[in-house]
Amino acid sequence: WLFATASASVLLALAFIDAEWLNLPDILSVTLAIISITYAVAIMVFDIANPYAMTLHGMLWGALVVAAPLFLIWYVTAGRDLGFGDVKLGLVLGLLGGASGGLLILYVACIAGALYGLILMVFGRATRATKLPFGTFLCGAATVYLLYGPTIIEYVYRLLR
């Protein structure tokens, strides 16, 4: 639980900062990356329980799986629709969740962000041009992953079999 608590603390700080200022400080993203890598190394060295099925190889794939689509959106829109801090956070969350966890985080964040934006638009509180703090949704989705990720992923795998 030390890994989940430390990660959730950083995610909470990132979420609130992004919600207020539309900014994701690199120092917090780097801190989260260090926590994730340290946990993966501790798993290998001390052979501790690994509910998140983290491996260094899986973490690298996760970073690619999450950061690549975010980078593509950032690049194509020249940063108008997505900030580069979101791309960097996506890279770190891919490290945190690995490939399957990273996909879960990205999926939940996209659904939550789209629903929030839609609700704001329906009630006239936002337009298509309104900037939303996507990092906040990424952090919320990562927290869901830390709490329920292995259970959700196992359930999805069973559905796909």
Coordinates of C-alpha atoms in Angstrom, one line a residue:
W1 CA 0.0 0.0 0.0
L2 CA 3.0 2.3 0.3
F3 CA 3.3 2.5 -3.5
A4 CA -0.4 3.2 -3.9
T5 CA -0.5 5.8 -1.1
A6 CA 2.6 7.7 -2.4
S7 CA 1.4 7.6 -5.9
A8 CA -2.1 8.7 -5.0
S9 CA -0.7 11.7 -3.0
V10 CA 1.2 12.9 -6.0
L11 CA -1.8 12.3 -8.3
L12 CA -4.0 14.3 -5.9
A13 CA -1.6 17.3 -6.0
L14 CA -1.3 17.1 -9.8
A15 CA -5.1 16.9 -10.2
F16 CA -5.8 20.0 -8.0
I17 CA -3.0 22.0 -9.6
D18 CA -4.2 21.2 -13.1
A19 CA -7.8 21.9 -12.2
E20 CA -6.9 25.4 -10.9
W21 CA -4.1 26.5 -13.2
L22 CA -4.2 24.2 -16.3
N23 CA -0.6 23.3 -15.5
L24 CA 1.1 20.0 -14.6
P25 CA 4.4 20.7 -12.8
D26 CA 7.3 18.5 -14.2
I27 CA 8.7 18.0 -10.7
L28 CA 5.5 16.2 -9.6
S29 CA 5.4 14.1 -12.8
V30 CA 9.1 13.2 -12.3
T31 CA 8.4 12.3 -8.7
L32 CA 5.6 10.0 -9.8
A33 CA 7.9 8.3 -12.3
I34 CA 10.5 7.8 -9.6
I35 CA 8.0 6.2 -7.3
S36 CA 6.8 3.8 -10.1
I37 CA 10.3 2.8 -11.2
T38 CA 11.4 2.3 -7.5
Y39 CA 8.4 0.1 -6.9
A40 CA 9.2 -2.0 -10.0
V41 CA 12.8 -2.4 -9.0
A42 CA 11.8 -3.3 -5.4
I43 CA 9.5 -6.0 -6.8
M44 CA 12.4 -7.6 -8.7
V45 CA 15.0 -7.2 -6.0
F46 CA 13.0 -8.1 -2.9
D47 CA 10.5 -10.4 -4.6
I48 CA 7.5 -8.6 -2.9
A49 CA 3.9 -9.1 -3.8
N50 CA 3.0 -7.5 -7.1
P51 CA -0.8 -6.9 -7.4
Y52 CA -0.3 -4.5 -10.4
A53 CA 1.8 -7.1 -12.3
M54 CA 4.5 -4.4 -12.9
T55 CA 7.7 -5.3 -14.9
L56 CA 10.2 -2.9 -16.3
H57 CA 9.4 -4.2 -19.8
G58 CA 5.6 -3.7 -19.2
M59 CA 6.2 -0.2 -17.9
L60 CA 8.0 0.8 -21.0
W61 CA 5.2 -0.6 -23.2
G62 CA 2.7 1.2 -21.0
A63 CA 4.6 4.5 -21.4
L64 CA 4.4 4.1 -25.2
V65 CA 0.8 3.0 -25.3
V66 CA -0.4 6.0 -23.2
A67 CA 2.0 8.7 -24.4
A68 CA 1.9 8.0 -28.2
P69 CA -1.8 8.9 -28.8
L70 CA -1.6 11.9 -26.5
F71 CA 1.6 13.1 -28.3
L72 CA -0.2 12.6 -31.6
I73 CA -3.1 14.8 -30.5
W74 CA -0.7 17.4 -29.1
Y75 CA 1.3 17.4 -32.4
V76 CA -1.6 17.5 -34.8
T77 CA -3.4 20.3 -32.9
A78 CA -0.1 22.2 -32.3
G79 CA -0.9 22.2 -28.6
R80 CA -4.3 23.9 -28.9
D81 CA -6.4 20.9 -27.7
L82 CA -3.9 19.2 -25.3
G83 CA -1.0 20.6 -23.4
F84 CA 2.4 18.9 -23.5
G85 CA 2.2 18.5 -19.7
D86 CA -0.7 16.0 -20.4
V87 CA 1.6 14.1 -22.8
K88 CA 4.4 13.9 -20.2
L89 CA 1.9 12.9 -17.5
G90 CA 0.6 10.2 -19.9
L91 CA 4.1 8.9 -20.3
V92 CA 4.5 8.6 -16.5
L93 CA 1.0 7.0 -16.0
G94 CA 2.0 4.4 -18.6
L95 CA 5.0 3.6 -16.4
L96 CA 2.7 3.5 -13.4
G97 CA 0.1 1.1 -15.0
G98 CA 2.0 -0.8 -17.7
A99 CA 0.4 -1.5 -21.0
S100 CA -3.0 -2.9 -19.8
G101 CA -3.2 -0.5 -16.8
G102 CA -2.2 2.4 -19.0
L103 CA -4.9 1.6 -21.5
L104 CA -7.4 1.5 -18.7
I105 CA -6.2 4.8 -17.3
L106 CA -6.4 6.5 -20.8
Y107 CA -9.9 5.0 -21.5
V108 CA -11.4 6.1 -18.2
A109 CA -9.8 9.6 -18.4
C110 CA -11.2 10.1 -22.0
I111 CA -14.7 8.9 -21.0
A112 CA -14.8 11.0 -17.8
G113 CA -13.4 14.1 -19.6
A114 CA -15.9 13.8 -22.5
L115 CA -18.8 13.3 -20.1
Y116 CA -17.8 16.3 -18.0
G117 CA -17.4 18.5 -21.1
L118 CA -20.7 17.3 -22.5
I119 CA -22.5 18.1 -19.2
L120 CA -20.9 21.6 -19.1
M121 CA -22.0 22.2 -22.7
V122 CA -25.6 21.0 -22.1
F123 CA -26.0 23.4 -19.2
G124 CA -24.3 26.3 -21.0
R125 CA -21.3 26.5 -18.8
A126 CA -18.8 25.7 -21.6
T127 CA -18.4 25.7 -25.4
R128 CA -16.2 23.6 -27.7
A129 CA -13.5 26.2 -27.2
T130 CA -13.5 25.9 -23.4
K131 CA -10.2 24.5 -22.1
L132 CA -10.7 21.6 -19.7
P133 CA -7.9 20.2 -17.4
F134 CA -7.4 16.8 -19.0
G135 CA -4.6 16.0 -16.5
T136 CA -7.2 16.1 -13.7
F137 CA -9.1 13.3 -15.5
L138 CA -5.8 11.4 -16.1
C139 CA -5.0 11.6 -12.4
G140 CA -8.5 10.6 -11.4
A141 CA -8.4 7.6 -13.7
A142 CA -5.0 6.6 -12.4
T143 CA -6.4 6.7 -8.8
V144 CA -9.2 4.4 -9.9
Y145 CA -6.5 2.1 -11.4
L146 CA -4.5 2.1 -8.1
L147 CA -7.6 1.2 -6.1
Y148 CA -9.3 -1.2 -8.5
G149 CA -7.1 -1.7 -11.5
P150 CA -6.1 -5.4 -11.1
T151 CA -9.7 -6.3 -10.5
I152 CA -11.0 -4.4 -13.5
I153 CA -8.3 -5.7 -15.8
E154 CA -9.0 -9.3 -14.7
Y155 CA -12.7 -8.8 -15.3
V156 CA -12.1 -7.4 -18.8
Y157 CA -9.7 -10.3 -19.7
R158 CA -12.4 -12.7 -18.6
L159 CA -15.0 -11.0 -20.8
L160 CA -12.7 -11.1 -23.8
R161 CA -12.0 -14.9 -23.4

